[in-house]
Short mmCIF file of C-alpha atoms in Angstrom, two decimals:
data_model
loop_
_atom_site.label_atom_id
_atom_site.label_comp_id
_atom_site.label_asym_id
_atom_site.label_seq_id
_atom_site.Cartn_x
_atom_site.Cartn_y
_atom_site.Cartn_z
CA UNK A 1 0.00 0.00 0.00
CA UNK A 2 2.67 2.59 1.05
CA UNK A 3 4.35 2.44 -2.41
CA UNK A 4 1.13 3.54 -4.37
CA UNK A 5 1.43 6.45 -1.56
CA UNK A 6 4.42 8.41 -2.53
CA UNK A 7 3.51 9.89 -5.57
CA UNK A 8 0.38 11.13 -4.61
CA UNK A 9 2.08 13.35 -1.87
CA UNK A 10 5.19 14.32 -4.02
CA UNK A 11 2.03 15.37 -6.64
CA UNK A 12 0.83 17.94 -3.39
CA UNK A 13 3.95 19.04 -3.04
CA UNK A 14 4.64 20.08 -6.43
CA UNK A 15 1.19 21.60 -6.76
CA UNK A 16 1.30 23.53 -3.24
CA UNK A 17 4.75 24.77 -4.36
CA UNK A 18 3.23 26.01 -7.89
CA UNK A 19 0.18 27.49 -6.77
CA UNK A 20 2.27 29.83 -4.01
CA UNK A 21 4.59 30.45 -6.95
CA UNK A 22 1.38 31.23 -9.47
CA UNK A 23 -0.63 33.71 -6.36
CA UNK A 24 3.15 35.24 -5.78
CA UNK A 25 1.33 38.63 -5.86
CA UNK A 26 -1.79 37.91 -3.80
CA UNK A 27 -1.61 38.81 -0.36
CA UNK A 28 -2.81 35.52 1.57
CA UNK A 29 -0.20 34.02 -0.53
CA UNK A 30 2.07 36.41 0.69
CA UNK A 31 1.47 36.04 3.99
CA UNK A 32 2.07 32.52 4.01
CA UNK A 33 5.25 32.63 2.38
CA UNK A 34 6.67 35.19 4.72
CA UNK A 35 5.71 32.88 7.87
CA UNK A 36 7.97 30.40 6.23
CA UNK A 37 10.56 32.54 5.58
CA UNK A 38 13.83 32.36 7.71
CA UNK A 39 14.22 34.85 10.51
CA UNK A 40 15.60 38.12 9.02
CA UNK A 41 17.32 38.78 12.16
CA UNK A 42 19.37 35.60 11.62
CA UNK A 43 20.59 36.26 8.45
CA UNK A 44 21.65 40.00 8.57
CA UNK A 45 23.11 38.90 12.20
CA UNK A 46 23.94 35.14 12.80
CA UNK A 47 25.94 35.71 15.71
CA UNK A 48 22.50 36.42 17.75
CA UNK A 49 22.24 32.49 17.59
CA UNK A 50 25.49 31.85 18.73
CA UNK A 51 25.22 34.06 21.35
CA UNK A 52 22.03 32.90 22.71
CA UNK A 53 23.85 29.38 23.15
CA UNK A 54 26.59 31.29 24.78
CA UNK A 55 24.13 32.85 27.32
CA UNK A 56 22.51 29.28 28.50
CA UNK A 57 25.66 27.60 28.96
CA UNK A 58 27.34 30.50 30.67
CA UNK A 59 23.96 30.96 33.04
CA UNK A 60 24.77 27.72 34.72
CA UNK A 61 28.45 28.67 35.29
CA UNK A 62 27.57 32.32 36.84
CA UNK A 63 25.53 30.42 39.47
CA UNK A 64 27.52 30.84 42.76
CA UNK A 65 29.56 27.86 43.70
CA UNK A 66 29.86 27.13 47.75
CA UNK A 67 33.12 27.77 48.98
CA UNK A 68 35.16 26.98 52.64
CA UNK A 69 34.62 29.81 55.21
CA UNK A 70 38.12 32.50 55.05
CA UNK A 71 38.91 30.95 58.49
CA UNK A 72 38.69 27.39 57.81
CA UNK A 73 41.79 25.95 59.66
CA UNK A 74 44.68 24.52 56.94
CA UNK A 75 45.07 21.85 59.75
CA UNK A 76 41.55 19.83 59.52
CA UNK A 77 42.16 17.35 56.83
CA UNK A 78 39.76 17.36 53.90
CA UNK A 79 39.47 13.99 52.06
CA UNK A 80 39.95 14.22 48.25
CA UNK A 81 37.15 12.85 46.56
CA UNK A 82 34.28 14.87 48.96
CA UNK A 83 32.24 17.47 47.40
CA UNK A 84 31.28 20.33 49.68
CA UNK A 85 27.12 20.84 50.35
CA UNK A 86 26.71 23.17 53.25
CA UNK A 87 28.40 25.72 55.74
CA UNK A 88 26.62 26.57 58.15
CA UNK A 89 27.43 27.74 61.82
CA UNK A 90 25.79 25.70 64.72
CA UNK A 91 22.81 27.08 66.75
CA UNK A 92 23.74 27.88 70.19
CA UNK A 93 26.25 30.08 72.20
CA UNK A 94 28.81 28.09 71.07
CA UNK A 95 31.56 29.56 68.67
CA UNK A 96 31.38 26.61 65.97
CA UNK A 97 31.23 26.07 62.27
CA UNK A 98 29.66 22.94 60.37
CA UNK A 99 30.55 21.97 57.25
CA UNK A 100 28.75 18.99 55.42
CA UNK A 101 30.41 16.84 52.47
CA UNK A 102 29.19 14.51 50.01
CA UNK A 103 31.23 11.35 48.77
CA UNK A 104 30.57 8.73 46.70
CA UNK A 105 33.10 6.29 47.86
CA UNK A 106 32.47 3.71 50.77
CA UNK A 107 32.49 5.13 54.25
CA UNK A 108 35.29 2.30 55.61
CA UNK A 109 37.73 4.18 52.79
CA UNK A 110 37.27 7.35 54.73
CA UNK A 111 36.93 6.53 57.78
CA UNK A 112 40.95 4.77 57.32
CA UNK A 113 41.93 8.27 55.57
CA UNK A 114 40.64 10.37 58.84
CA UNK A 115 42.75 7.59 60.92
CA UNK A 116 45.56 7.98 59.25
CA UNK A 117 45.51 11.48 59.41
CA UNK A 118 45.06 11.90 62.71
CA UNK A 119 47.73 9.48 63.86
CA UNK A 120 50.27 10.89 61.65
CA UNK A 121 49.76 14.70 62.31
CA UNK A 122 50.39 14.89 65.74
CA UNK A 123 46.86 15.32 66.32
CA UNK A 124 45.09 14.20 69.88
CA UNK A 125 42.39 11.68 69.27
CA UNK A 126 39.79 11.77 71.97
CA UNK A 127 37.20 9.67 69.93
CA UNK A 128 37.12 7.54 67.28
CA UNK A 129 35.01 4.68 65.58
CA UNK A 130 35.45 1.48 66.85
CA UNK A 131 35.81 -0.27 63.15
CA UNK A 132 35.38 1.13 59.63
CA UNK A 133 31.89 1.08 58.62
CA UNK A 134 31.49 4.59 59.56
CA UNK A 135 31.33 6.64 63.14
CA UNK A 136 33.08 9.99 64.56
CA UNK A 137 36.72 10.88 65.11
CA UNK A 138 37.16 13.86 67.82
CA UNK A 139 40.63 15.27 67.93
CA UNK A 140 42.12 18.25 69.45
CA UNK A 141 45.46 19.70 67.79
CA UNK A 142 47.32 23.22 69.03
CA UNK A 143 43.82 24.17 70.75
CA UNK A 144 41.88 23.08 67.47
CA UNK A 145 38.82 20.96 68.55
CA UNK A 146 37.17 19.15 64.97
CA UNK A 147 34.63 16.54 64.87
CA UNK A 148 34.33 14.50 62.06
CA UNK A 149 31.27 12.55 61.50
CA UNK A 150 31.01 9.77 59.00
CA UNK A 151 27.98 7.92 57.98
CA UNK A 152 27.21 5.48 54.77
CA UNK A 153 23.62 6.49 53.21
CA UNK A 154 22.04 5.47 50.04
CA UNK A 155 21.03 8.20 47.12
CA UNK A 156 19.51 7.54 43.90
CA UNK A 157 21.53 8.58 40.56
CA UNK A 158 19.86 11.22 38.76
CA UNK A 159 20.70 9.71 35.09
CA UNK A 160 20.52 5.66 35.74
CA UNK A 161 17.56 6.51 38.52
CA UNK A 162 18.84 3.61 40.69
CA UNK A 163 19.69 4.12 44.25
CA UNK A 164 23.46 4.48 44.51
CA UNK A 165 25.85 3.89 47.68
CA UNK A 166 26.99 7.24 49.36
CA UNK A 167 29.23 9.09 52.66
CA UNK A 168 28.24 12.03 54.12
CA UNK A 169 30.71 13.58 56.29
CA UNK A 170 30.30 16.62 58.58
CA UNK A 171 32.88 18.49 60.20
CA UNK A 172 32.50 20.70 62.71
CA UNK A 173 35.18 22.97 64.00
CA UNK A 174 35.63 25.60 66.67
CA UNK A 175 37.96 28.54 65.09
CA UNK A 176 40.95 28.94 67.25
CA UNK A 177 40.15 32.82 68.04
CA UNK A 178 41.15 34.92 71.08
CA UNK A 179 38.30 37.08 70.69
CA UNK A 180 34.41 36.61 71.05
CA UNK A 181 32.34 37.17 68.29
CA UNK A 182 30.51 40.79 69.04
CA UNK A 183 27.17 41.10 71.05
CA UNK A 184 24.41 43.64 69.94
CA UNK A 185 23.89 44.45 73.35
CA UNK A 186 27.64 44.78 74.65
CA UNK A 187 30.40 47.40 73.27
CA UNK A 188 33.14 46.18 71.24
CA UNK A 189 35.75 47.67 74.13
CA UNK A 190 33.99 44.75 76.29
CA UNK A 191 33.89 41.79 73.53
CA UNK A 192 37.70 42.27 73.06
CA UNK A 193 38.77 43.29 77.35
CA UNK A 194 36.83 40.25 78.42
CA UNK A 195 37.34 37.03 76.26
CA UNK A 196 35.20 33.85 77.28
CA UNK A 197 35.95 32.54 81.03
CA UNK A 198 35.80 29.01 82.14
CA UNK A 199 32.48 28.64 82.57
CA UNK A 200 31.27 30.52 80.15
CA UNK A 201 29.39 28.26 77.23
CA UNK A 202 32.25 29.82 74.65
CA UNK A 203 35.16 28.47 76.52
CA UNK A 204 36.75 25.71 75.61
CA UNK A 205 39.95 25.31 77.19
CA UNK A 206 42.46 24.52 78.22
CA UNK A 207 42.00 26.80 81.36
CA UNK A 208 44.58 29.72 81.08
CA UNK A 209 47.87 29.07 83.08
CA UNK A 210 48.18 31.44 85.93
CA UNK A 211 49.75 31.92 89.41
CA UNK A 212 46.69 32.78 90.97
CA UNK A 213 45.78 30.37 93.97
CA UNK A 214 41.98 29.78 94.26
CA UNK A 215 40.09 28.93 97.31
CA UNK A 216 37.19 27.46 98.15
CA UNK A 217 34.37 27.47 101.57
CA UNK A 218 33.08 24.62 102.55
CA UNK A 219 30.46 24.97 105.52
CA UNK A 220 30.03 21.54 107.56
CA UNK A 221 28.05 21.90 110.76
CA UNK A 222 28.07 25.66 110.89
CA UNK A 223 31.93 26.56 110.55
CA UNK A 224 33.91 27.31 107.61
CA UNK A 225 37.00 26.13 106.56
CA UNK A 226 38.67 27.55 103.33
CA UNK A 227 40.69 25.03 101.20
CA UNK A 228 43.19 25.38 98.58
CA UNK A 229 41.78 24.37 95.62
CA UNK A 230 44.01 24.62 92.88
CA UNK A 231 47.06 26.90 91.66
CA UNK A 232 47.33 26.15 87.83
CA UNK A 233 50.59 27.65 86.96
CA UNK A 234 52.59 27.64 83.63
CA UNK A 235 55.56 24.98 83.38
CA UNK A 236 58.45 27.00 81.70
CA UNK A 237 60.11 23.93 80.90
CA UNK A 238 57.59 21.71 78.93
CA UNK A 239 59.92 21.82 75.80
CA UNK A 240 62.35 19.17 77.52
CA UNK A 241 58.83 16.40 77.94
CA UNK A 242 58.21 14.26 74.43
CA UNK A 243 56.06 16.12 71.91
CA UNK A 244 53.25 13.78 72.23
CA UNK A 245 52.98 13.96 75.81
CA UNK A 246 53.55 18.15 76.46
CA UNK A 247 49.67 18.36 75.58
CA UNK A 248 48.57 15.83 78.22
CA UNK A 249 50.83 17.71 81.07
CA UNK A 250 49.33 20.86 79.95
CA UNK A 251 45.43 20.04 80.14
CA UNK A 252 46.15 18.61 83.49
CA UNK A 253 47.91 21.77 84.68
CA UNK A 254 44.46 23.05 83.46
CA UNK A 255 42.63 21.31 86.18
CA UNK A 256 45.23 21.84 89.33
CA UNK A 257 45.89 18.35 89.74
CA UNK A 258 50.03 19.74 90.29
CA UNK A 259 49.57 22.31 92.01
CA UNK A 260 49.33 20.02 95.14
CA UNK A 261 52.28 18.89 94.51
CA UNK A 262 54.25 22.29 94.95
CA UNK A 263 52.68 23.27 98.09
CA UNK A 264 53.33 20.35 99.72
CA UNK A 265 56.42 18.68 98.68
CA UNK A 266 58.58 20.51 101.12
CA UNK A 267 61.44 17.75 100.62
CA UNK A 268 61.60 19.51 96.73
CA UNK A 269 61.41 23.15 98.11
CA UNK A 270 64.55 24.06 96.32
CA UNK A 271 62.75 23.48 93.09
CA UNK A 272 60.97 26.17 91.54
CA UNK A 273 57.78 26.01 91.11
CA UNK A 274 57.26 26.66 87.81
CA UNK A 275 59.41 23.78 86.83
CA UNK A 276 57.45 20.57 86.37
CA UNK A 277 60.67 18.47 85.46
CA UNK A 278 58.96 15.43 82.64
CA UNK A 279 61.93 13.78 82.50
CA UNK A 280 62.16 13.08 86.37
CA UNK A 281 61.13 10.09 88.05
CA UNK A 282 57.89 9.87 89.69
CA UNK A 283 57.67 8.60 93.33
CA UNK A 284 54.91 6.22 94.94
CA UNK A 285 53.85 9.29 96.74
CA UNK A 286 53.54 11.53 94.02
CA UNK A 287 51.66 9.29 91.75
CA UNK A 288 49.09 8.19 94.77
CA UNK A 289 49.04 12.30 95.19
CA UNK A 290 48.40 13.11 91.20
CA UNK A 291 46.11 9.85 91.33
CA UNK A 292 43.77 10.91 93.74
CA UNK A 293 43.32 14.30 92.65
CA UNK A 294 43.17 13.92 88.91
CA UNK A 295 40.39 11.24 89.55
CA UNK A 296 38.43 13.37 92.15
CA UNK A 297 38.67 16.45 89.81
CA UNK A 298 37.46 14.39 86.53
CA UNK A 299 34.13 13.33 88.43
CA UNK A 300 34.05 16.49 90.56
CA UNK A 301 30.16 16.38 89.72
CA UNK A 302 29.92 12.63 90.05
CA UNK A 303 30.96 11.97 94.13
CA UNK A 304 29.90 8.17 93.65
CA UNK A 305 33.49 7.62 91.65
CA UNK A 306 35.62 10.09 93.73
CA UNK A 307 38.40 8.62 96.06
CA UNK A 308 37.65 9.19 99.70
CA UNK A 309 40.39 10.74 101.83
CA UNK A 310 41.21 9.01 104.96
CA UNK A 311 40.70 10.75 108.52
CA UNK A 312 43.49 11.18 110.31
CA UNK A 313 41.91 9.36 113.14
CA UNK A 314 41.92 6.27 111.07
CA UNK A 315 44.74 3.02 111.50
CA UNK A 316 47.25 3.50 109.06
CA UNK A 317 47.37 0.92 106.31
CA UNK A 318 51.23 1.28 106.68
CA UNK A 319 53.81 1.57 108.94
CA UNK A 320 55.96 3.73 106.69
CA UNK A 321 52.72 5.99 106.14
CA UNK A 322 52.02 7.49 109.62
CA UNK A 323 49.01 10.01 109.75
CA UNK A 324 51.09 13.03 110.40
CA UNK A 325 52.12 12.22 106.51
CA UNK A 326 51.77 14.75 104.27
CA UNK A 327 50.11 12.55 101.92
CA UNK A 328 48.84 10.00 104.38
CA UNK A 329 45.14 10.78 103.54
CA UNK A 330 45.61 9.98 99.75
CA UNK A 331 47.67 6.74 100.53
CA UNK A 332 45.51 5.56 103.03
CA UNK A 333 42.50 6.29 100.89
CA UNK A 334 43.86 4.37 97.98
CA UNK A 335 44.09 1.63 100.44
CA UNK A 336 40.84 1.86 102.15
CA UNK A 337 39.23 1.69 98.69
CA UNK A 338 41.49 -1.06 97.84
CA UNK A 339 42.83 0.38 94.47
CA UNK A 340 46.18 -0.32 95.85
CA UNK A 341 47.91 -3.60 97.93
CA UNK A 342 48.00 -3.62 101.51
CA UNK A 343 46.88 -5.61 104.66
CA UNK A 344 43.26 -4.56 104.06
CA UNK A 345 43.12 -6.07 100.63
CA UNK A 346 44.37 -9.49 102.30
CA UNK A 347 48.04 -8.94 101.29
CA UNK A 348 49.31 -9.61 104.97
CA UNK A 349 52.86 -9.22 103.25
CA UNK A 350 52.36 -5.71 102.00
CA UNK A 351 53.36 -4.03 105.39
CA UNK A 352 55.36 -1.16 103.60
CA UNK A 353 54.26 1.44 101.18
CA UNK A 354 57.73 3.17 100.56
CA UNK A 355 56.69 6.08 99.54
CA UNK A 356 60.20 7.52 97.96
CA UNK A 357 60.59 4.56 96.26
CA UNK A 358 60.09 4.80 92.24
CA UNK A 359 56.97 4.34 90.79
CA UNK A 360 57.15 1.06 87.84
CA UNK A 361 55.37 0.76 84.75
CA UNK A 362 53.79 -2.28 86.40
CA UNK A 363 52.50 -0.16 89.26
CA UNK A 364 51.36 2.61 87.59
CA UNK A 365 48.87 -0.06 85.43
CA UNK A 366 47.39 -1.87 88.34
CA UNK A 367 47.02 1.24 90.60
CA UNK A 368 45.19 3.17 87.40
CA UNK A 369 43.67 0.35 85.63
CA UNK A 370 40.69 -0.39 87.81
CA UNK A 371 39.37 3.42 87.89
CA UNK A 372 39.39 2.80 84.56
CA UNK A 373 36.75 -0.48 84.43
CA UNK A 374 35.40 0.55 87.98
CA UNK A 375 34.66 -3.21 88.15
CA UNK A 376 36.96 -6.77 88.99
CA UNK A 377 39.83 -7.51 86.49
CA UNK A 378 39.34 -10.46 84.69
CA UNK A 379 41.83 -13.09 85.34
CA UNK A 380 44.60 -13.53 83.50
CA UNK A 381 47.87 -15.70 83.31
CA UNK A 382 51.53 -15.26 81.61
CA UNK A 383 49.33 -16.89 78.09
CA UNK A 384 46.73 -14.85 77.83
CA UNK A 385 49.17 -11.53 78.30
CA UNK A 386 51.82 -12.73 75.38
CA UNK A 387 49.30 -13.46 73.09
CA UNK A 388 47.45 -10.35 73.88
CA UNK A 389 50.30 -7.75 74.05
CA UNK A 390 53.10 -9.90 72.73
CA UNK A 391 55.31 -8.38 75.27
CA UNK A 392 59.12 -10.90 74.84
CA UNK A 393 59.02 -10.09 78.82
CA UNK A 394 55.82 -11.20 79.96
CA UNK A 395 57.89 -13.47 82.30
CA UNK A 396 59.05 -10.32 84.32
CA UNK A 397 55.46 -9.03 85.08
CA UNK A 398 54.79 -9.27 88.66
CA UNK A 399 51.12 -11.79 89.32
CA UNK A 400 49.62 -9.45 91.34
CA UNK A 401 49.64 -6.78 87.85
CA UNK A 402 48.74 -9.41 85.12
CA UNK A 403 45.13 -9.15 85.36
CA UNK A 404 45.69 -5.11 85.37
CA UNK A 405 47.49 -5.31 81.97
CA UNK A 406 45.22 -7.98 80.61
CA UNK A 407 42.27 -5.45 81.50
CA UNK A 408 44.29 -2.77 79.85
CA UNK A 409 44.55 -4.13 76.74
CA UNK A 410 40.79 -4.78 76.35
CA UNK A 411 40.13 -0.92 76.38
CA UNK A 412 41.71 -0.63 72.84
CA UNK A 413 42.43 2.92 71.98
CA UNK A 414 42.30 4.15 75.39
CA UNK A 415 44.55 1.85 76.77
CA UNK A 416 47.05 3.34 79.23
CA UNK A 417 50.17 1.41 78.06
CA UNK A 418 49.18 2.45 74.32
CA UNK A 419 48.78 6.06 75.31
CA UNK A 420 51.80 6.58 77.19
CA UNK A 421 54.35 4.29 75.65
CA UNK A 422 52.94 4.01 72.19
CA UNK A 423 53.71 0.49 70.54
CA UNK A 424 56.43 -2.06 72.51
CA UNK A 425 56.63 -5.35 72.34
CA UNK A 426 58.87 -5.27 75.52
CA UNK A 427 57.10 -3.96 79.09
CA UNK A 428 60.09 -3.06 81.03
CA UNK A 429 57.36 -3.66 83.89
CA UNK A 430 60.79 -2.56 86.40
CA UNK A 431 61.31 -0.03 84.49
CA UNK A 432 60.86 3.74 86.72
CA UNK A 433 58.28 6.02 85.24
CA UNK A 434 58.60 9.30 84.40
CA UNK A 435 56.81 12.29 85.85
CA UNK A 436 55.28 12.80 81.79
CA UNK A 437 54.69 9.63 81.40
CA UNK A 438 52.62 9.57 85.16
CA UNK A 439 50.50 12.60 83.62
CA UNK A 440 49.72 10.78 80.17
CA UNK A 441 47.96 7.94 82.10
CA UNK A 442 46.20 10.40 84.19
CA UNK A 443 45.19 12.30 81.17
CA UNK A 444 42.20 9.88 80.84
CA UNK A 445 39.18 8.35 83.49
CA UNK A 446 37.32 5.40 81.92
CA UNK A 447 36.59 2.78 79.08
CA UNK A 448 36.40 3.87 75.37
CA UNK A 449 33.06 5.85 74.79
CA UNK A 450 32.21 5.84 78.36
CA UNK A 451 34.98 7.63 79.85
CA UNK A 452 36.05 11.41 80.42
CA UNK A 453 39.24 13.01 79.38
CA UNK A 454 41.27 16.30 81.04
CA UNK A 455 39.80 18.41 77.95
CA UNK A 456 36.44 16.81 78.60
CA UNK A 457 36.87 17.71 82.34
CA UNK A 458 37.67 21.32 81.40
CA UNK A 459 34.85 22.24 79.61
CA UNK A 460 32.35 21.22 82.27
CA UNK A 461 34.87 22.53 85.21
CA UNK A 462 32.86 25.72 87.30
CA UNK A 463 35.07 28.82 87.99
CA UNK A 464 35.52 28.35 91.92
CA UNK A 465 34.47 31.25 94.06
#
């Protein structure tokens, strides 16, 4: 049928064509032949069409493109195949920034970048994921707090239309500024003259290093009795501690947990105060001292996990220990709760504390290590520790501390031996500890995600009165 079809239209044609060419001077004719006429615009002018083109491609470009804020720190790590979708600064008093990013690669490939970063740039790691499918680092560098959250979702690809795997990430930073952003209602001579105070919901810490001695009232049955409470002072010779461990002496100076130390180590009174000496050894005494107080002042709000200090009516634990000791109510209160061995933990041979003596690696994880799980250590035997740690001298650990470094090695990240000694495969559990290596122990209260660190502690710490 179609074949018998052509002519007749190419017959239309030919007679459509003829008929405008015929009624050339007849104006419907006319009229038609100028609505199928080109554009005269476009042929006195072609460039209008190229310029048109120009115009629709170039509108998409001129649409603004979302850029960093001016202050966004060089040091936060940005991982390379993240888009950026949104700045925006977080509700609240707080002096933050939020930043949200868009990735189509799998979340376990970033969350190894942001590890690796962090480990290798000096930075602190308070919090991280415990595995790769996704979580939040939180890491602290030169007073830079950033918060890096990471978390695998599904979108759908606009030009297949199937749902496609995805990371978003959101950082959040707090800009490392010595001034307060301004307040309508204050003058800028008083945002400037008075920069955020600990307690105040802008400040984050650390607390700022000063000689001024703070004291406290307490009121128990109608009298008053004003305490020391803390003298945070500024070490002038923190250079001469390890790099990675300057930061943890410095957040604890934040809290006062030293300043004991210089008031009432009268054997040391030669020694300036501002001098904390990292390198030095650390004595029984000191570490039951630093101990005690670091603890107390991490759960200041909590006093169900504080360390009670021991009358001075009470039996001394130790014969070495009498109660006119300067630090008898710490040692005997470390006793009493049984964090450390003595005759009222059923050691009948533990009649001596020696309080001058060095403080051991050994020591320093089976005194620490059950604040830390706030629960019995499981039990543990030469075995289990080698093929935990892999220490070459498990041999050399004293019993009574196996179950302490067993325990130790279950908290992962926030292990004590990882965090002060970084990665050995020999103990040295004889081995004298230094006064920096005392303070990065201390540095940290707990089990990983349910624990609280000096920086932690700092934020939440009250300005006393």
């Amino acid at each position: 049928m179609l074949p018998y079809k052509r002519p007749a239209i190419l017959m239309s044609l030919a007679v459509l064509f003829s008929s405008l060419t015929a009624c050339a001077n007849i104006p419907t004719a006319k009229n038609l032949e100028q609505s199928l006429a080109a554009d005269p615009r476009l042929q006195n002018n072609p460039a209008i069409f190229a310029e048109t083109q120009e115009g629709e491609a170039q509108a998409g470009q001129n649409q603004p493109t979302l850029q960093l804020p001016a202050d966004f720190p060089k040091d936060i790590p940005l991982y390379p195949n993240a888009e950026l979708q949104e700045v925006t600064p977080t509700s609240g008093s707080e002096n933050k920034v939020s930043t949200r990013w868009l990735s189509f690669d799998p979340s376990n490939l970033i969350t190894s970048f942001y590890r690796n970063q962090f480990q290798t740039n000096n930075w602190q790691v308070l919090q991280q994921p415990p595995d790769e499918a996704g979580g939040a680092f939180e890491a602290r560098r030169n007073n830079l707090l950033v918060k890096v959250s990471i978390q695998p979702q599904s979108v759908t690809n606009s030009t297949a239309n199937q749902p496609q795997t995805a990371t978003t990430l959101l950082i959040e930073y707090t800009p490392n500024t010595t001034t307060t952003q301004p307040n309508p209602t204050t003058s800028p001579s008083e945002t400037t003259d008075n920069p955020p105070q600990p307690g105040d919901p802008q400040f984050i810490g650390p607390i700022p290093q000063t000689n001024l001695a703070t004291q406290s009232e307490n009121t128990v049955e109608g009298q008053t009795t004003t305490t020391a409470t803390s003298t945070s002072q500024e070490f002038s010779d923190l250079n001469k501690a390890p790099q990675e461990l300057r930061q943890y002496i410095q957040d604890l100076t934040g809290l006062g947990v030293f300043s004991i130390n210089s008031q009432t180590n009268k054997s040391n009174s030669n020694v300036p105060t501002n001098q904390f000496e990292p390198a030095k050894t650390i004595t029984r005494r000191e570490y039951a001292r630093w101990l005690v107080a670091t603890n107390n002042a991490m759960y200041a709000s909590n006093p169900a996990k504080q360390i009670r200090l021991a009358a001075e009516t009470t039996q001394p634990a130790f014969s070495d220990v009498s109660k006119t000791d300067p630090d008898f109510p710490e040692i005997q209160g470390l006793a009493e709760a049984g964090l450390i061995p003595s005759s009222l933990s059923g050691d009948s041979t533990t009649v001596l504390f020696r309080p001058d003596a060095p403080l051991t690696r050994e020591q320093l994880i089976l005194w620490k290590v059950p604040l830390d799980t706030r629960q019995a250590l499981p039990s543990a035997n030469l075995d289990a520790v080698k093929q935990t740690w892999g220490f070459q001298d498990v041999g050399k650990i004293d019993p009574k501390a196996l179950r302490a470094v067993l325990a130790d090695f279950q908290n992962g990240e926030q292990s004590n031996i990882r965090r002060v000694f970084g990665y050995t495969t020999l103990f040295q559990p004889k081995k004298p500890v230094t006064r920096a290596e005392a303070a990065a122990a201390l540095w940290y209260f707990g089990t990983q995600g349910e624990g609280i660190s000096a920086v932690e502690a700092l934020k939440v710490k009250t300005p006393q009165n």
